[in-house]
PDB file of C-alpha atoms in Angstrom:
ATOM      1  CA  UNK T   1      16.356  59.766 -12.426  1.00 71.00           C
ATOM      2  CA  UNK T   2      17.522  60.270  -8.907  1.00 82.00           C
ATOM      3  CA  UNK T   3      19.424  57.932  -6.658  1.00 83.00           C
ATOM      4  CA  UNK T   4      20.067  58.665  -2.995  1.00 88.00           C
ATOM      5  CA  UNK T   5      22.435  56.342  -1.138  1.00 90.00           C
ATOM      6  CA  UNK T   6      21.954  56.180   2.624  1.00 89.00           C
ATOM      7  CA  UNK T   7      23.957  54.597   5.418  1.00 90.00           C
ATOM      8  CA  UNK T   8      22.094  55.045   8.719  1.00 88.00           C
ATOM      9  CA  UNK T   9      24.522  55.724  11.584  1.00 91.00           C
ATOM     10  CA  UNK T  10      22.725  53.111  13.688  1.00 87.00           C
ATOM     11  CA  UNK T  11      23.803  50.323  11.274  1.00 86.00           C
ATOM     12  CA  UNK T  12      27.306  48.899  10.975  1.00 86.00           C
ATOM     13  CA  UNK T  13      29.719  50.595   8.556  1.00 86.00           C
ATOM     14  CA  UNK T  14      29.208  49.531   4.940  1.00 83.00           C
ATOM     15  CA  UNK T  15      32.622  48.673   3.471  1.00 84.00           C
ATOM     16  CA  UNK T  16      32.245  48.747  -0.313  1.00 86.00           C
ATOM     17  CA  UNK T  17      28.461  49.132  -0.442  1.00 87.00           C
ATOM     18  CA  UNK T  18      25.571  51.298   0.772  1.00 89.00           C
ATOM     19  CA  UNK T  19      22.810  49.976   3.014  1.00 89.00           C
ATOM     20  CA  UNK T  20      19.977  51.738   1.164  1.00 86.00           C
ATOM     21  CA  UNK T  21      19.279  53.170  -2.275  1.00 86.00           C
ATOM     22  CA  UNK T  22      16.177  55.263  -2.809  1.00 85.00           C
ATOM     23  CA  UNK T  23      15.643  55.594  -6.546  1.00 82.00           C
ATOM     24  CA  UNK T  24      13.053  57.175  -8.766  1.00 80.00           C
ATOM     25  CA  UNK T  25      12.850  56.869 -12.520  1.00 71.00           C
ATOM     26  CA  UNK T  26      10.925  55.166 -15.253  1.00 79.00           C
ATOM     27  CA  UNK T  27      12.935  52.159 -16.512  1.00 86.00           C
ATOM     28  CA  UNK T  28      14.549  49.290 -14.648  1.00 89.00           C
ATOM     29  CA  UNK T  29      17.478  47.617 -16.385  1.00 90.00           C
ATOM     30  CA  UNK T  30      18.447  44.132 -15.204  1.00 90.00           C
ATOM     31  CA  UNK T  31      21.935  42.903 -15.978  1.00 93.00           C
ATOM     32  CA  UNK T  32      22.696  39.183 -16.060  1.00 92.00           C
ATOM     33  CA  UNK T  33      25.542  38.006 -13.909  1.00 94.00           C
ATOM     34  CA  UNK T  34      28.851  38.779 -15.573  1.00 95.00           C
ATOM     35  CA  UNK T  35      31.935  36.649 -15.158  1.00 96.00           C
ATOM     36  CA  UNK T  36      35.576  36.677 -16.248  1.00 97.00           C
ATOM     37  CA  UNK T  37      34.963  35.306 -19.740  1.00 95.00           C
ATOM     38  CA  UNK T  38      36.287  36.979 -22.878  1.00 95.00           C
ATOM     39  CA  UNK T  39      34.335  37.184 -26.188  1.00 92.00           C
ATOM     40  CA  UNK T  40      35.791  33.774 -27.183  1.00 92.00           C
ATOM     41  CA  UNK T  41      34.402  32.236 -23.962  1.00 90.00           C
ATOM     42  CA  UNK T  42      37.917  31.865 -22.545  1.00 95.00           C
ATOM     43  CA  UNK T  43      38.572  32.387 -18.831  1.00 97.00           C
ATOM     44  CA  UNK T  44      40.373  35.595 -17.837  1.00 97.00           C
ATOM     45  CA  UNK T  45      42.499  35.600 -14.699  1.00 97.00           C
ATOM     46  CA  UNK T  46      42.859  31.883 -13.972  1.00 95.00           C
ATOM     47  CA  UNK T  47      43.011  31.519 -10.146  1.00 97.00           C
ATOM     48  CA  UNK T  48      43.348  35.294  -9.517  1.00 98.00           C
ATOM     49  CA  UNK T  49      40.229  36.667  -7.784  1.00 98.00           C
ATOM     50  CA  UNK T  50      41.307  40.289  -8.343  1.00 98.00           C
ATOM     51  CA  UNK T  51      41.831  39.740 -12.093  1.00 98.00           C
ATOM     52  CA  UNK T  52      38.538  37.868 -12.409  1.00 98.00           C
ATOM     53  CA  UNK T  53      36.669  40.597 -10.519  1.00 98.00           C
ATOM     54  CA  UNK T  54      38.106  43.303 -12.791  1.00 98.00           C
ATOM     55  CA  UNK T  55      37.189  41.237 -15.863  1.00 98.00           C
ATOM     56  CA  UNK T  56      33.633  40.622 -14.614  1.00 97.00           C
ATOM     57  CA  UNK T  57      33.209  44.336 -13.860  1.00 98.00           C
ATOM     58  CA  UNK T  58      34.554  45.261 -17.321  1.00 97.00           C
ATOM     59  CA  UNK T  59      32.008  42.874 -18.853  1.00 95.00           C
ATOM     60  CA  UNK T  60      29.276  44.467 -16.754  1.00 95.00           C
ATOM     61  CA  UNK T  61      30.492  47.889 -17.902  1.00 95.00           C
ATOM     62  CA  UNK T  62      30.236  46.753 -21.546  1.00 95.00           C
ATOM     63  CA  UNK T  63      26.649  45.617 -20.974  1.00 94.00           C
ATOM     64  CA  UNK T  64      25.881  48.897 -19.188  1.00 92.00           C
ATOM     65  CA  UNK T  65      27.220  50.936 -22.101  1.00 92.00           C
ATOM     66  CA  UNK T  66      24.999  48.965 -24.484  1.00 91.00           C
ATOM     67  CA  UNK T  67      21.995  49.911 -22.323  1.00 91.00           C
ATOM     68  CA  UNK T  68      23.027  53.561 -21.897  1.00 90.00           C
ATOM     69  CA  UNK T  69      23.691  53.134 -18.182  1.00 91.00           C
ATOM     70  CA  UNK T  70      26.464  54.635 -16.024  1.00 95.00           C
ATOM     71  CA  UNK T  71      27.706  53.560 -12.602  1.00 96.00           C
ATOM     72  CA  UNK T  72      25.482  56.272 -11.078  1.00 94.00           C
ATOM     73  CA  UNK T  73      22.399  54.444 -12.412  1.00 94.00           C
ATOM     74  CA  UNK T  74      23.146  51.187 -10.556  1.00 96.00           C
ATOM     75  CA  UNK T  75      20.761  50.770  -7.639  1.00 94.00           C
ATOM     76  CA  UNK T  76      21.603  47.173  -6.589  1.00 97.00           C
ATOM     77  CA  UNK T  77      24.529  44.813  -7.068  1.00 97.00           C
ATOM     78  CA  UNK T  78      24.768  41.122  -6.203  1.00 98.00           C
ATOM     79  CA  UNK T  79      28.081  39.289  -6.098  1.00 98.00           C
ATOM     80  CA  UNK T  80      28.408  35.516  -6.061  1.00 98.00           C
ATOM     81  CA  UNK T  81      31.900  34.287  -5.196  1.00 98.00           C
ATOM     82  CA  UNK T  82      33.759  31.245  -4.000  1.00 98.00           C
ATOM     83  CA  UNK T  83      35.716  33.559  -1.665  1.00 98.00           C
ATOM     84  CA  UNK T  84      33.253  35.793   0.236  1.00 97.00           C
ATOM     85  CA  UNK T  85      35.832  36.555   2.944  1.00 97.00           C
ATOM     86  CA  UNK T  86      37.895  38.430   0.343  1.00 97.00           C
ATOM     87  CA  UNK T  87      35.434  41.342   0.252  1.00 96.00           C
ATOM     88  CA  UNK T  88      38.210  43.937   0.613  1.00 96.00           C
ATOM     89  CA  UNK T  89      40.040  42.577  -2.435  1.00 98.00           C
ATOM     90  CA  UNK T  90      36.747  42.455  -4.365  1.00 98.00           C
ATOM     91  CA  UNK T  91      35.901  46.040  -3.375  1.00 97.00           C
ATOM     92  CA  UNK T  92      39.356  47.206  -4.462  1.00 97.00           C
ATOM     93  CA  UNK T  93      38.922  45.571  -7.878  1.00 98.00           C
ATOM     94  CA  UNK T  94      35.444  47.109  -8.242  1.00 98.00           C
ATOM     95  CA  UNK T  95      36.843  50.558  -7.394  1.00 97.00           C
ATOM     96  CA  UNK T  96      39.559  50.047 -10.007  1.00 97.00           C
ATOM     97  CA  UNK T  97      36.887  49.692 -12.712  1.00 98.00           C
ATOM     98  CA  UNK T  98      34.320  52.207 -11.438  1.00 97.00           C
ATOM     99  CA  UNK T  99      36.833  54.910 -10.608  1.00 95.00           C
ATOM    100  CA  UNK T 100      35.617  54.938  -7.016  1.00 89.00           C
ATOM    101  CA  UNK T 101      31.957  55.640  -7.869  1.00 94.00           C
ATOM    102  CA  UNK T 102      29.598  55.443  -4.886  1.00 94.00           C
ATOM    103  CA  UNK T 103      28.755  51.842  -4.072  1.00 95.00           C
ATOM    104  CA  UNK T 104      25.064  50.861  -4.302  1.00 96.00           C
ATOM    105  CA  UNK T 105      23.413  48.426  -1.895  1.00 95.00           C
ATOM    106  CA  UNK T 106      25.055  45.056  -2.394  1.00 96.00           C
ATOM    107  CA  UNK T 107      24.650  41.451  -1.412  1.00 97.00           C
ATOM    108  CA  UNK T 108      27.749  39.237  -1.313  1.00 97.00           C
ATOM    109  CA  UNK T 109      26.963  35.530  -1.500  1.00 98.00           C
ATOM    110  CA  UNK T 110      29.457  32.748  -0.881  1.00 98.00           C
ATOM    111  CA  UNK T 111      28.971  29.815  -3.264  1.00 98.00           C
ATOM    112  CA  UNK T 112      30.652  26.442  -3.678  1.00 97.00           C
ATOM    113  CA  UNK T 113      30.846  26.829  -7.448  1.00 97.00           C
ATOM    114  CA  UNK T 114      29.693  28.831 -10.457  1.00 97.00           C
ATOM    115  CA  UNK T 115      28.490  27.893 -13.951  1.00 93.00           C
ATOM    116  CA  UNK T 116      31.889  26.872 -15.316  1.00 95.00           C
ATOM    117  CA  UNK T 117      34.965  25.339 -13.695  1.00 95.00           C
ATOM    118  CA  UNK T 118      37.548  27.978 -12.828  1.00 97.00           C
ATOM    119  CA  UNK T 119      35.098  30.856 -12.336  1.00 98.00           C
ATOM    120  CA  UNK T 120      35.621  32.530  -8.964  1.00 98.00           C
ATOM    121  CA  UNK T 121      33.110  35.394  -9.138  1.00 98.00           C
ATOM    122  CA  UNK T 122      29.907  36.517 -10.874  1.00 98.00           C
ATOM    123  CA  UNK T 123      28.445  40.008 -10.589  1.00 98.00           C
ATOM    124  CA  UNK T 124      24.909  41.086 -11.483  1.00 97.00           C
ATOM    125  CA  UNK T 125      23.294  44.497 -11.194  1.00 97.00           C
ATOM    126  CA  UNK T 126      20.051  46.438 -11.468  1.00 96.00           C
ATOM    127  CA  UNK T 127      19.964  49.968 -12.849  1.00 94.00           C
ATOM    128  CA  UNK T 128      17.290  52.663 -13.008  1.00 91.00           C
ATOM    129  CA  UNK T 129      16.983  54.981 -16.007  1.00 84.00           C
ATOM    130  CA  UNK T 130      14.859  58.126 -16.277  1.00 71.00           C
TER     131      UNK T 130
END
């Protein structure tokens, strides 16, 4: 599996994501949106976007480990949040979990609400395995 991340100089800077991922491999892995819920379905982080982002990323990481996927296999990430203007805080929390791994192409979507009251963010991803 190969993944090349590209940021053309003629596009705006990509803070916390890449504009393009060119990937080759044999298996796509789709990860459902992960939120800040613990195994007992309790909310982690209350009204703290940073804490909820870290928790959602840790849940995504757990799902990735179950599928045999690392951060270098992620070719697309989509983030749904009630606070899209807080992209720097979200990126910082993502870096905290990924150890600063290269950011894949990403879409950040502002929403008025998520599946359960109190959720501030949901993160889904697509990975490519050889």
